[in-house]
Tab-separated table of N, CA, C and O in Angstrom:
chain	number	residue	atom	x	y	z
A	1095	UNK	N	-4.895	52.915	-96.520
A	1095	UNK	CA	-4.244	51.842	-95.776
A	1095	UNK	C	-5.029	51.512	-94.509
A	1095	UNK	O	-5.162	50.338	-94.159
A	1096	UNK	N	-5.520	52.555	-93.817
A	1096	UNK	CA	-6.301	52.321	-92.602
A	1096	UNK	C	-7.584	51.565	-92.914
A	1096	UNK	O	-7.969	50.638	-92.195
A	1097	UNK	N	-8.253	51.969	-93.987
A	1097	UNK	CA	-9.503	51.306	-94.371
A	1097	UNK	C	-9.245	49.850	-94.748
A	1097	UNK	O	-10.027	48.956	-94.383
A	1098	UNK	N	-8.158	49.587	-95.456
A	1098	UNK	CA	-7.811	48.224	-95.839
A	1098	UNK	C	-7.543	47.369	-94.606
A	1098	UNK	O	-8.025	46.238	-94.509
A	1099	UNK	N	-6.800	47.915	-93.661
A	1099	UNK	CA	-6.507	47.185	-92.426
A	1099	UNK	C	-7.790	46.907	-91.649
A	1099	UNK	O	-7.991	45.794	-91.122
A	1100	UNK	N	-8.670	47.888	-91.576
A	1100	UNK	CA	-9.950	47.712	-90.888
A	1100	UNK	C	-10.787	46.639	-91.557
A	1100	UNK	O	-11.362	45.763	-90.889
A	1101	UNK	N	-10.860	46.669	-92.885
A	1101	UNK	CA	-11.626	45.660	-93.619
A	1101	UNK	C	-11.042	44.257	-93.439
A	1101	UNK	O	-11.781	43.276	-93.320
A	1102	UNK	N	-9.718	44.151	-93.429
A	1102	UNK	CA	-9.083	42.848	-93.224
A	1102	UNK	C	-9.393	42.310	-91.830
A	1102	UNK	O	-9.673	41.115	-91.655
A	1103	UNK	N	-9.383	43.190	-90.833
A	1103	UNK	CA	-9.703	42.783	-89.462
A	1103	UNK	C	-11.150	42.328	-89.374
A	1103	UNK	O	-11.457	41.283	-88.786
A	1104	UNK	N	-12.050	43.087	-89.989
A	1104	UNK	CA	-13.461	42.715	-89.977
A	1104	UNK	C	-13.691	41.387	-90.694
A	1104	UNK	O	-14.485	40.558	-90.248
A	1105	UNK	N	-12.993	41.171	-91.795
A	1105	UNK	CA	-13.131	39.912	-92.522
A	1105	UNK	C	-12.636	38.746	-91.669
A	1105	UNK	O	-13.230	37.671	-91.663
A	1106	UNK	N	-11.558	38.976	-90.925
A	1106	UNK	CA	-11.041	37.950	-90.023
A	1106	UNK	C	-12.086	37.592	-88.970
A	1106	UNK	O	-12.313	36.413	-88.680
A	1107	UNK	N	-12.754	38.604	-88.413
A	1107	UNK	CA	-13.826	38.355	-87.441
A	1107	UNK	C	-14.958	37.562	-88.080
A	1107	UNK	O	-15.484	36.628	-87.482
A	1108	UNK	N	-15.341	37.951	-89.284
A	1108	UNK	CA	-16.421	37.244	-89.981
A	1108	UNK	C	-16.025	35.796	-90.271
A	1108	UNK	O	-16.850	34.885	-90.143
A	1109	UNK	N	-14.772	35.588	-90.670
A	1109	UNK	CA	-14.292	34.232	-90.956
A	1109	UNK	C	-14.315	33.354	-89.708
A	1109	UNK	O	-14.494	32.141	-89.800
A	1110	UNK	N	-14.139	33.964	-88.544
A	1110	UNK	CA	-14.102	33.214	-87.284
A	1110	UNK	C	-15.421	33.290	-86.513
A	1110	UNK	O	-15.480	32.890	-85.352
A	1111	UNK	N	-16.465	33.775	-87.140
A	1111	UNK	CA	-17.753	33.977	-86.464
A	1111	UNK	C	-18.276	32.689	-85.834
A	1111	UNK	O	-18.794	32.703	-84.715
A	1112	UNK	N	-18.146	31.565	-86.532
A	1112	UNK	CA	-18.634	30.292	-85.997
A	1112	UNK	C	-17.874	29.898	-84.736
A	1112	UNK	O	-18.462	29.401	-83.776
A	1113	UNK	N	-16.551	30.126	-84.737
A	1113	UNK	CA	-15.744	29.822	-83.549
A	1113	UNK	C	-16.173	30.691	-82.368
A	1113	UNK	O	-16.286	30.209	-81.234
A	1114	UNK	N	-16.388	31.977	-82.631
A	1114	UNK	CA	-16.815	32.889	-81.569
A	1114	UNK	C	-18.191	32.492	-81.040
A	1114	UNK	O	-18.429	32.503	-79.829
A	1115	UNK	N	-19.109	32.142	-81.916
A	1115	UNK	CA	-20.450	31.734	-81.499
A	1115	UNK	C	-20.398	30.455	-80.667
A	1115	UNK	O	-21.089	30.339	-79.646
A	1116	UNK	N	-19.566	29.509	-81.091
A	1116	UNK	CA	-19.434	28.258	-80.337
A	1116	UNK	C	-18.836	28.516	-78.958
A	1116	UNK	O	-19.292	27.956	-77.954
A	1117	UNK	N	-17.840	29.380	-78.888
A	1117	UNK	CA	-17.234	29.733	-77.601
A	1117	UNK	C	-18.229	30.421	-76.682
A	1117	UNK	O	-18.280	30.146	-75.478
A	1118	UNK	N	-19.029	31.306	-77.233
A	1118	UNK	CA	-20.036	32.013	-76.435
A	1118	UNK	C	-21.101	31.035	-75.935
A	1118	UNK	O	-21.523	31.105	-74.777
A	1119	UNK	N	-21.519	30.107	-76.788
A	1119	UNK	CA	-22.523	29.116	-76.384
A	1119	UNK	C	-21.982	28.222	-75.273
A	1119	UNK	O	-22.695	27.910	-74.311
A	1120	UNK	N	-20.731	27.845	-75.392
A	1120	UNK	CA	-20.107	27.004	-74.371
A	1120	UNK	C	-20.004	27.761	-73.046
A	1120	UNK	O	-20.276	27.213	-71.977
A	1121	UNK	N	-19.641	29.028	-73.097
A	1121	UNK	CA	-19.545	29.845	-71.888
A	1121	UNK	C	-20.913	29.997	-71.232
A	1121	UNK	O	-21.037	29.930	-70.005
A	1122	UNK	N	-21.956	30.184	-72.032
A	1122	UNK	CA	-23.305	30.325	-71.494
A	1122	UNK	C	-23.759	29.059	-70.783
A	1122	UNK	O	-24.453	29.120	-69.775
A	1123	UNK	N	-23.352	27.897	-71.288
A	1123	UNK	CA	-23.746	26.635	-70.668
A	1123	UNK	C	-23.119	26.461	-69.290
A	1123	UNK	O	-23.690	25.809	-68.426
A	1124	UNK	N	-21.942	27.023	-69.091
A	1124	UNK	CA	-21.252	26.886	-67.802
A	1124	UNK	C	-21.797	27.839	-66.751
A	1124	UNK	O	-21.500	27.685	-65.573
A	1125	UNK	N	-22.559	28.851	-67.171
A	1125	UNK	CA	-23.074	29.831	-66.223
A	1125	UNK	C	-24.489	29.494	-65.798
A	1125	UNK	O	-25.306	29.068	-66.601
A	1126	UNK	N	-24.754	29.712	-64.536
A	1126	UNK	CA	-26.095	29.575	-64.000
A	1126	UNK	C	-26.730	30.967	-64.039
A	1126	UNK	O	-26.317	31.849	-63.288
A	1127	UNK	N	-27.696	31.204	-64.930
A	1127	UNK	CA	-28.275	32.546	-65.075
A	1127	UNK	C	-28.825	33.118	-63.774
A	1127	UNK	O	-28.800	34.319	-63.567
A	1128	UNK	N	-29.268	32.257	-62.875
A	1128	UNK	CA	-29.820	32.751	-61.613
A	1128	UNK	C	-28.741	33.286	-60.680
A	1128	UNK	O	-29.044	33.985	-59.727
A	1129	UNK	N	-27.476	32.974	-60.955
A	1129	UNK	CA	-26.379	33.460	-60.110
A	1129	UNK	C	-25.672	34.682	-60.686
A	1129	UNK	O	-24.753	35.195	-60.073
A	1130	UNK	N	-26.050	35.113	-61.884
A	1130	UNK	CA	-25.441	36.321	-62.423
A	1130	UNK	C	-26.075	37.522	-61.739
A	1130	UNK	O	-27.207	37.455	-61.247
A	1131	UNK	N	-25.342	38.617	-61.659
A	1131	UNK	CA	-25.767	39.778	-60.889
A	1131	UNK	C	-26.135	40.949	-61.789
A	1131	UNK	O	-25.386	41.283	-62.700
A	1132	UNK	N	-27.266	41.593	-61.490
A	1132	UNK	CA	-27.551	42.868	-62.127
A	1132	UNK	C	-26.819	43.951	-61.326
A	1132	UNK	O	-26.140	43.637	-60.338
A	1133	UNK	N	-26.942	45.203	-61.726
A	1133	UNK	CA	-26.183	46.286	-61.090
A	1133	UNK	C	-26.479	46.385	-59.596
A	1133	UNK	O	-25.566	46.504	-58.769
A	1134	UNK	N	-27.740	46.322	-59.231
A	1134	UNK	CA	-28.124	46.451	-57.824
A	1134	UNK	C	-27.616	45.259	-57.013
A	1134	UNK	O	-27.111	45.431	-55.899
A	1135	UNK	N	-27.738	44.072	-57.576
A	1135	UNK	CA	-27.270	42.875	-56.882
A	1135	UNK	C	-25.751	42.889	-56.708
A	1135	UNK	O	-25.243	42.456	-55.671
A	1136	UNK	N	-25.027	43.376	-57.717
A	1136	UNK	CA	-23.569	43.462	-57.599
A	1136	UNK	C	-23.197	44.379	-56.454
A	1136	UNK	O	-22.372	44.031	-55.607
A	1137	UNK	N	-23.801	45.546	-56.403
A	1137	UNK	CA	-23.519	46.496	-55.333
A	1137	UNK	C	-23.826	45.882	-53.966
A	1137	UNK	O	-23.030	45.985	-53.026
A	1138	UNK	N	-24.958	45.217	-53.867
A	1138	UNK	CA	-25.338	44.577	-52.607
A	1138	UNK	C	-24.396	43.465	-52.212
A	1138	UNK	O	-24.054	43.316	-51.032
A	1139	UNK	N	-23.967	42.660	-53.182
A	1139	UNK	CA	-23.064	41.550	-52.883
A	1139	UNK	C	-21.695	42.062	-52.446
A	1139	UNK	O	-21.102	41.521	-51.508
A	1140	UNK	N	-21.197	43.107	-53.092
A	1140	UNK	CA	-19.899	43.668	-52.698
A	1140	UNK	C	-20.003	44.269	-51.297
A	1140	UNK	O	-19.122	44.081	-50.463
A	1141	UNK	N	-21.101	44.950	-51.009
A	1141	UNK	CA	-21.319	45.495	-49.669
A	1141	UNK	C	-21.330	44.376	-48.634
A	1141	UNK	O	-20.737	44.494	-47.565
A	1142	UNK	N	-21.971	43.270	-48.963
A	1142	UNK	CA	-22.018	42.108	-48.060
A	1142	UNK	C	-20.610	41.566	-47.798
A	1142	UNK	O	-20.240	41.279	-46.662
A	1143	UNK	N	-19.794	41.447	-48.859
A	1143	UNK	CA	-18.425	40.938	-48.700
A	1143	UNK	C	-17.576	41.895	-47.872
A	1143	UNK	O	-16.745	41.457	-47.058
A	1144	UNK	N	-17.786	43.194	-48.068
A	1144	UNK	CA	-17.062	44.203	-47.272
A	1144	UNK	C	-17.425	44.040	-45.791
A	1144	UNK	O	-16.553	44.055	-44.917
A	1145	UNK	N	-18.716	43.867	-45.515
A	1145	UNK	CA	-19.152	43.695	-44.123
A	1145	UNK	C	-18.617	42.393	-43.539
A	1145	UNK	O	-18.191	42.362	-42.387
A	1146	UNK	N	-18.612	41.308	-44.326
A	1146	UNK	CA	-18.071	40.032	-43.843
A	1146	UNK	C	-16.594	40.150	-43.496
A	1146	UNK	O	-16.115	39.462	-42.600
A	1147	UNK	N	-15.898	41.014	-44.204
A	1147	UNK	CA	-14.468	41.231	-43.947
A	1147	UNK	C	-14.237	42.258	-42.856
A	1147	UNK	O	-13.098	42.601	-42.561
A	1148	UNK	N	-15.315	42.763	-42.283
A	1148	UNK	CA	-15.270	43.785	-41.231
A	1148	UNK	C	-14.526	45.037	-41.701
A	1148	UNK	O	-13.710	45.607	-40.990
A	1149	UNK	N	-14.844	45.460	-42.929
A	1149	UNK	CA	-14.193	46.629	-43.524
A	1149	UNK	C	-15.184	47.769	-43.790
A	1149	UNK	O	-14.836	48.718	-44.486
A	1150	UNK	N	-16.386	47.688	-43.257
A	1150	UNK	CA	-17.416	48.687	-43.560
A	1150	UNK	C	-16.944	50.117	-43.326
A	1150	UNK	O	-17.189	50.992	-44.148
A	1151	UNK	N	-16.294	50.372	-42.215
A	1151	UNK	CA	-15.840	51.726	-41.890
A	1151	UNK	C	-14.637	52.180	-42.699
A	1151	UNK	O	-14.262	53.353	-42.649
A	1152	UNK	N	-14.038	51.267	-43.445
A	1152	UNK	CA	-12.826	51.583	-44.201
A	1152	UNK	C	-13.049	51.515	-45.708
A	1152	UNK	O	-12.104	51.589	-46.475
A	1153	UNK	N	-14.310	51.358	-46.120
A	1153	UNK	CA	-14.599	51.132	-47.539
A	1153	UNK	C	-15.467	52.239	-48.120
A	1153	UNK	O	-16.371	52.743	-47.458
A	1154	UNK	N	-15.160	52.600	-49.358
A	1154	UNK	CA	-15.992	53.500	-50.155
A	1154	UNK	C	-16.342	52.747	-51.435
A	1154	UNK	O	-15.446	52.268	-52.134
A	1155	UNK	N	-17.633	52.670	-51.732
A	1155	UNK	CA	-18.103	52.014	-52.952
A	1155	UNK	C	-18.678	53.067	-53.877
A	1155	UNK	O	-19.521	53.856	-53.466
A	1156	UNK	N	-18.206	53.091	-55.110
A	1156	UNK	CA	-18.756	53.997	-56.118
A	1156	UNK	C	-20.046	53.398	-56.673
A	1156	UNK	O	-20.270	52.191	-56.557
A	1157	UNK	N	-20.866	54.212	-57.315
A	1157	UNK	CA	-22.039	53.655	-57.991
A	1157	UNK	C	-21.610	52.703	-59.110
A	1157	UNK	O	-20.546	52.861	-59.704
A	1158	UNK	N	-22.447	51.734	-59.383
A	1158	UNK	CA	-22.177	50.749	-60.434
A	1158	UNK	C	-22.372	51.399	-61.800
A	1158	UNK	O	-23.333	52.131	-62.016
A	1159	UNK	N	-21.446	51.120	-62.701
A	1159	UNK	CA	-21.578	51.543	-64.098
A	1159	UNK	C	-21.894	50.311	-64.921
A	1159	UNK	O	-21.281	49.260	-64.731
A	1160	UNK	N	-22.836	50.442	-65.837
A	1160	UNK	CA	-23.269	49.294	-66.625
A	1160	UNK	C	-23.096	49.548	-68.110
A	1160	UNK	O	-23.203	50.681	-68.573
A	1161	UNK	N	-22.832	48.462	-68.820
A	1161	UNK	CA	-22.746	48.495	-70.276
A	1161	UNK	C	-23.540	47.303	-70.785
A	1161	UNK	O	-23.224	46.152	-70.465
A	1162	UNK	N	-24.586	47.586	-71.551
A	1162	UNK	CA	-25.480	46.524	-72.002
A	1162	UNK	C	-25.038	45.946	-73.335
A	1162	UNK	O	-24.580	46.658	-74.215
A	1163	UNK	N	-25.188	44.634	-73.465
A	1163	UNK	CA	-24.894	43.931	-74.706
A	1163	UNK	C	-26.073	43.065	-75.090
A	1163	UNK	O	-27.108	43.075	-74.432
A	1164	UNK	N	-25.899	42.287	-76.138
A	1164	UNK	CA	-26.986	41.433	-76.611
A	1164	UNK	C	-27.170	40.197	-75.735
A	1164	UNK	O	-28.287	39.759	-75.498
A	1165	UNK	N	-26.065	39.639	-75.271
A	1165	UNK	CA	-26.111	38.409	-74.482
A	1165	UNK	C	-25.856	38.699	-73.005
A	1165	UNK	O	-26.510	38.138	-72.134
A	1166	UNK	N	-24.892	39.575	-72.739
A	1166	UNK	CA	-24.511	39.916	-71.374
A	1166	UNK	C	-24.576	41.424	-71.178
A	1166	UNK	O	-24.319	42.183	-72.107
A	1167	UNK	N	-24.873	41.827	-69.950
A	1167	UNK	CA	-24.660	43.201	-69.535
A	1167	UNK	C	-23.493	43.163	-68.558
A	1167	UNK	O	-23.426	42.280	-67.695
A	1168	UNK	N	-22.561	44.082	-68.712
A	1168	UNK	CA	-21.406	44.140	-67.830
A	1168	UNK	C	-21.618	45.259	-66.823
A	1168	UNK	O	-21.945	46.380	-67.185
A	1169	UNK	N	-21.415	44.941	-65.546
A	1169	UNK	CA	-21.570	45.905	-64.466
A	1169	UNK	C	-20.223	46.027	-63.753
A	1169	UNK	O	-19.581	45.013	-63.451
A	1170	UNK	N	-19.805	47.259	-63.501
A	1170	UNK	CA	-18.508	47.511	-62.878
A	1170	UNK	C	-18.682	48.431	-61.689
A	1170	UNK	O	-19.409	49.424	-61.756
A	1171	UNK	N	-17.989	48.095	-60.596
A	1171	UNK	CA	-18.011	48.913	-59.390
A	1171	UNK	C	-16.583	49.126	-58.911
A	1171	UNK	O	-15.750	48.219	-59.007
A	1172	UNK	N	-16.298	50.326	-58.438
A	1172	UNK	CA	-14.983	50.624	-57.857
A	1172	UNK	C	-15.114	50.650	-56.341
A	1172	UNK	O	-16.060	51.216	-55.810
A	1173	UNK	N	-14.158	50.021	-55.699
A	1173	UNK	CA	-14.143	49.931	-54.246
A	1173	UNK	C	-12.794	50.438	-53.756
A	1173	UNK	O	-11.750	50.010	-54.260
A	1174	UNK	N	-12.823	51.349	-52.795
A	1174	UNK	CA	-11.600	51.842	-52.170
A	1174	UNK	C	-11.597	51.403	-50.712
A	1174	UNK	O	-12.565	51.644	-49.986
A	1175	UNK	N	-10.518	50.757	-50.307
A	1175	UNK	CA	-10.335	50.336	-48.923
A	1175	UNK	C	-9.172	51.137	-48.359
A	1175	UNK	O	-8.082	51.133	-48.930
A	1176	UNK	N	-9.416	51.816	-47.246
A	1176	UNK	CA	-8.400	52.702	-46.683
A	1176	UNK	C	-7.856	52.144	-45.382
A	1176	UNK	O	-8.615	51.724	-44.507
A	1177	UNK	N	-6.541	52.156	-45.302
A	1177	UNK	CA	-5.828	51.788	-44.075
A	1177	UNK	C	-6.219	50.417	-43.551
A	1177	UNK	O	-6.651	50.265	-42.429
A	1178	UNK	N	-6.051	49.420	-44.421
A	1178	UNK	CA	-6.366	48.051	-44.011
A	1178	UNK	C	-5.073	47.252	-43.846
A	1178	UNK	O	-4.026	47.614	-44.390
A	1179	UNK	N	-5.170	46.168	-43.112
A	1179	UNK	CA	-4.001	45.312	-42.907
A	1179	UNK	C	-3.902	44.310	-44.059
A	1179	UNK	O	-4.866	44.091	-44.798
A	1180	UNK	N	-2.762	43.684	-44.162
A	1180	UNK	CA	-2.559	42.662	-45.187
A	1180	UNK	C	-3.516	41.484	-44.950
A	1180	UNK	O	-4.029	40.896	-45.899
A	1181	UNK	N	-3.790	41.176	-43.680
A	1181	UNK	CA	-4.720	40.095	-43.360
A	1181	UNK	C	-6.128	40.409	-43.873
A	1181	UNK	O	-6.817	39.541	-44.409
A	1182	UNK	N	-6.556	41.658	-43.701
A	1182	UNK	CA	-7.872	42.062	-44.182
A	1182	UNK	C	-7.938	41.998	-45.710
A	1182	UNK	O	-8.950	41.591	-46.278
A	1183	UNK	N	-6.859	42.379	-46.362
A	1183	UNK	CA	-6.791	42.300	-47.817
A	1183	UNK	C	-6.914	40.853	-48.278
A	1183	UNK	O	-7.672	40.537	-49.190
A	1184	UNK	N	-6.196	39.964	-47.633
A	1184	UNK	CA	-6.237	38.544	-47.988
A	1184	UNK	C	-7.632	37.987	-47.771
A	1184	UNK	O	-8.163	37.249	-48.620
A	1185	UNK	N	-8.275	38.346	-46.669
A	1185	UNK	CA	-9.625	37.854	-46.381
A	1185	UNK	C	-10.623	38.346	-47.430
A	1185	UNK	O	-11.429	37.571	-47.947
A	1186	UNK	N	-10.553	39.635	-47.781
A	1186	UNK	CA	-11.468	40.183	-48.779
A	1186	UNK	C	-11.235	39.519	-50.144
A	1186	UNK	O	-12.182	39.144	-50.828
A	1187	UNK	N	-9.967	39.351	-50.515
A	1187	UNK	CA	-9.636	38.672	-51.781
A	1187	UNK	C	-10.188	37.250	-51.805
A	1187	UNK	O	-10.680	36.780	-52.831
A	1188	UNK	N	-10.091	36.564	-50.690
A	1188	UNK	CA	-10.600	35.202	-50.588
A	1188	UNK	C	-12.105	35.155	-50.832
A	1188	UNK	O	-12.598	34.296	-51.565
A	1189	UNK	N	-12.822	36.077	-50.228
A	1189	UNK	CA	-14.271	36.137	-50.419
A	1189	UNK	C	-14.620	36.463	-51.871
A	1189	UNK	O	-15.555	35.893	-52.429
A	1190	UNK	N	-13.869	37.370	-52.482
A	1190	UNK	CA	-14.116	37.711	-53.889
A	1190	UNK	C	-13.886	36.509	-54.800
A	1190	UNK	O	-14.657	36.262	-55.723
A	1191	UNK	N	-12.809	35.777	-54.552
A	1191	UNK	CA	-12.484	34.620	-55.396
A	1191	UNK	C	-13.574	33.550	-55.356
A	1191	UNK	O	-13.790	32.848	-56.338
A	1192	UNK	N	-14.264	33.437	-54.230
A	1192	UNK	CA	-15.338	32.451	-54.121
A	1192	UNK	C	-16.511	32.784	-55.031
A	1192	UNK	O	-17.320	31.921	-55.327
A	1193	UNK	N	-16.605	34.025	-55.472
A	1193	UNK	CA	-17.703	34.471	-56.329
A	1193	UNK	C	-17.409	34.307	-57.824
A	1193	UNK	O	-18.262	34.580	-58.655
A	1194	UNK	N	-16.187	33.880	-58.162
A	1194	UNK	CA	-15.812	33.699	-59.565
A	1194	UNK	C	-16.603	32.539	-60.150
A	1194	UNK	O	-16.777	31.539	-59.462
A	1195	UNK	N	-17.113	32.572	-61.330
A	1195	UNK	CA	-16.955	33.542	-62.408
A	1195	UNK	C	-18.023	34.632	-62.422
A	1195	UNK	O	-18.101	35.409	-63.353
A	1196	UNK	N	-18.837	34.695	-61.387
A	1196	UNK	CA	-19.949	35.642	-61.397
A	1196	UNK	C	-19.522	37.057	-61.012
A	1196	UNK	O	-20.144	38.028	-61.427
A	1197	UNK	N	-18.485	37.165	-60.208
A	1197	UNK	CA	-17.887	38.456	-59.870
A	1197	UNK	C	-16.380	38.299	-60.071
A	1197	UNK	O	-15.795	37.318	-59.629
A	1198	UNK	N	-15.765	39.280	-60.738
A	1198	UNK	CA	-14.338	39.188	-61.056
A	1198	UNK	C	-13.610	40.479	-60.728
A	1198	UNK	O	-14.162	41.567	-60.877
A	1199	UNK	N	-12.357	40.342	-60.333
A	1199	UNK	CA	-11.499	41.508	-60.121
A	1199	UNK	C	-10.952	41.920	-61.474
A	1199	UNK	O	-10.215	41.176	-62.097
A	1200	UNK	N	-11.325	43.108	-61.905
A	1200	UNK	CA	-10.818	43.603	-63.174
A	1200	UNK	C	-9.433	44.220	-62.967
A	1200	UNK	O	-8.538	44.033	-63.782
A	1201	UNK	N	-9.283	44.967	-61.875
A	1201	UNK	CA	-7.967	45.521	-61.541
A	1201	UNK	C	-7.894	45.774	-60.050
A	1201	UNK	O	-8.915	45.907	-59.377
A	1202	UNK	N	-6.672	45.815	-59.559
A	1202	UNK	CA	-6.437	46.104	-58.149
A	1202	UNK	C	-5.141	46.903	-58.048
A	1202	UNK	O	-4.157	46.591	-58.716
A	1203	UNK	N	-5.184	47.968	-57.255
A	1203	UNK	CA	-3.978	48.766	-56.986
A	1203	UNK	C	-3.779	48.828	-55.488
A	1203	UNK	O	-4.696	49.184	-54.750
A	1204	UNK	N	-2.586	48.497	-55.058
A	1204	UNK	CA	-2.257	48.471	-53.638
A	1204	UNK	C	-1.120	49.453	-53.392
A	1204	UNK	O	-0.124	49.441	-54.110
A	1205	UNK	N	-1.290	50.276	-52.360
A	1205	UNK	CA	-0.235	51.224	-51.992
A	1205	UNK	C	-0.141	51.262	-50.479
A	1205	UNK	O	-1.154	51.196	-49.774
A	1206	UNK	N	1.076	51.364	-49.987
A	1206	UNK	CA	1.268	51.534	-48.549
A	1206	UNK	C	0.783	52.923	-48.164
A	1206	UNK	O	0.994	53.892	-48.892
A	1207	UNK	N	0.116	53.013	-47.033
A	1207	UNK	CA	-0.356	54.299	-46.539
A	1207	UNK	C	0.858	55.156	-46.188
A	1207	UNK	O	1.803	54.670	-45.571
A	1208	UNK	N	0.838	56.419	-46.577
A	1208	UNK	CA	2.012	57.284	-46.373
A	1208	UNK	C	2.323	57.517	-44.898
A	1208	UNK	O	3.481	57.554	-44.512
A	1209	UNK	N	1.296	57.674	-44.093
A	1209	UNK	CA	1.558	57.963	-42.678
A	1209	UNK	C	1.846	56.704	-41.868
A	1209	UNK	O	2.547	56.762	-40.871
A	1210	UNK	N	1.302	55.569	-42.286
A	1210	UNK	CA	1.545	54.284	-41.611
A	1210	UNK	C	1.790	53.226	-42.670
A	1210	UNK	O	0.859	52.604	-43.172
A	1211	UNK	N	3.040	52.996	-43.027
A	1211	UNK	CA	3.353	52.054	-44.119
A	1211	UNK	C	2.867	50.622	-43.882
A	1211	UNK	O	2.735	49.859	-44.830
A	1212	UNK	N	2.584	50.240	-42.645
A	1212	UNK	CA	2.086	48.882	-42.391
A	1212	UNK	C	0.609	48.738	-42.772
A	1212	UNK	O	0.083	47.632	-42.825
A	1213	UNK	N	-0.037	49.859	-43.059
A	1213	UNK	CA	-1.426	49.838	-43.511
A	1213	UNK	C	-1.467	50.067	-45.018
A	1213	UNK	O	-0.636	50.767	-45.575
A	1214	UNK	N	-2.466	49.474	-45.656
A	1214	UNK	CA	-2.575	49.547	-47.111
A	1214	UNK	C	-3.797	50.345	-47.540
A	1214	UNK	O	-4.837	50.310	-46.881
A	1215	UNK	N	-3.642	51.039	-48.642
A	1215	UNK	CA	-4.764	51.663	-49.329
A	1215	UNK	C	-4.936	50.870	-50.621
A	1215	UNK	O	-3.989	50.710	-51.396
A	1216	UNK	N	-6.152	50.360	-50.843
A	1216	UNK	CA	-6.393	49.443	-51.954
A	1216	UNK	C	-7.555	49.963	-52.792
A	1216	UNK	O	-8.564	50.416	-52.252
A	1217	UNK	N	-7.380	49.902	-54.098
A	1217	UNK	CA	-8.445	50.284	-55.045
A	1217	UNK	C	-8.736	49.104	-55.946
A	1217	UNK	O	-7.849	48.597	-56.619
A	1218	UNK	N	-9.969	48.676	-55.921
A	1218	UNK	CA	-10.430	47.575	-56.758
A	1218	UNK	C	-11.337	48.108	-57.856
A	1218	UNK	O	-12.089	49.050	-57.641
A	1219	UNK	N	-11.299	47.442	-58.983
A	1219	UNK	CA	-12.328	47.589	-59.999
A	1219	UNK	C	-12.866	46.170	-60.188
A	1219	UNK	O	-12.131	45.265	-60.570
A	1220	UNK	N	-14.144	46.006	-59.864
A	1220	UNK	CA	-14.767	44.688	-59.837
A	1220	UNK	C	-15.913	44.682	-60.841
A	1220	UNK	O	-16.658	45.659	-60.936
A	1221	UNK	N	-16.031	43.588	-61.576
A	1221	UNK	CA	-17.140	43.544	-62.534
A	1221	UNK	C	-17.885	42.224	-62.450
A	1221	UNK	O	-17.417	41.251	-61.873
A	1222	UNK	N	-19.072	42.260	-63.015
A	1222	UNK	CA	-19.882	41.053	-63.134
A	1222	UNK	C	-20.581	41.085	-64.476
A	1222	UNK	O	-20.789	42.162	-65.062
A	1223	UNK	N	-20.922	39.918	-64.953
A	1223	UNK	CA	-21.685	39.802	-66.193
A	1223	UNK	C	-23.071	39.289	-65.840
A	1223	UNK	O	-23.214	38.296	-65.138
A	1224	UNK	N	-24.061	39.988	-66.320
A	1224	UNK	CA	-25.449	39.579	-66.121
A	1224	UNK	C	-25.930	38.939	-67.417
A	1224	UNK	O	-25.926	39.575	-68.464
A	1225	UNK	N	-26.308	37.692	-67.348
A	1225	UNK	CA	-26.816	36.983	-68.517
A	1225	UNK	C	-28.227	37.473	-68.792
A	1225	UNK	O	-29.098	37.426	-67.932
A	1226	UNK	N	-28.449	37.978	-69.981
A	1226	UNK	CA	-29.760	38.494	-70.351
A	1226	UNK	C	-30.650	37.323	-70.725
A	1226	UNK	O	-30.335	36.560	-71.650
A	1227	UNK	N	-31.726	37.164	-69.995
A	1227	UNK	CA	-32.578	35.980	-70.144
A	1227	UNK	C	-33.196	35.867	-71.526
A	1227	UNK	O	-33.410	34.763	-72.019
A	1228	UNK	N	-33.465	36.985	-72.181
A	1228	UNK	CA	-34.067	36.901	-73.520
A	1228	UNK	C	-33.103	36.334	-74.548
A	1228	UNK	O	-33.511	35.924	-75.623
A	1229	UNK	N	-31.805	36.251	-74.191
A	1229	UNK	CA	-30.818	35.696	-75.122
A	1229	UNK	C	-30.681	34.183	-74.977
A	1229	UNK	O	-29.946	33.555	-75.727
A	1230	UNK	N	-31.382	33.604	-74.019
A	1230	UNK	CA	-31.258	32.154	-73.771
A	1230	UNK	C	-31.968	31.345	-74.831
A	1230	UNK	O	-32.914	31.687	-75.393
């Protein structure tokens, strides 16, 4: 039964291959390859946004993790902001949104700081897609 279900799912993907290819081609046309970020550029851009938000002393950035594909490479970075105000959160979110679709918030967790509930502890998972030039 599992094998049959797997084969049916794969056949469905194969039947829709043209639709998926057309969607991918359309998405590629909307992206400017020179604005996509590799792992190092993503880390640098997030650091720049943190500094613009005046959060350097309150931010921890994890190393970028990458997953390579045929058309795109996906790069993900985790950012922790400690004891920030709601205004700082809004400002950082605003700067991140300006980078869409080249940088995206994959997830965000917000918690009030235990010792000072008016301050927030925020964890972001941010990703970017790097368009692989050989796929153009």
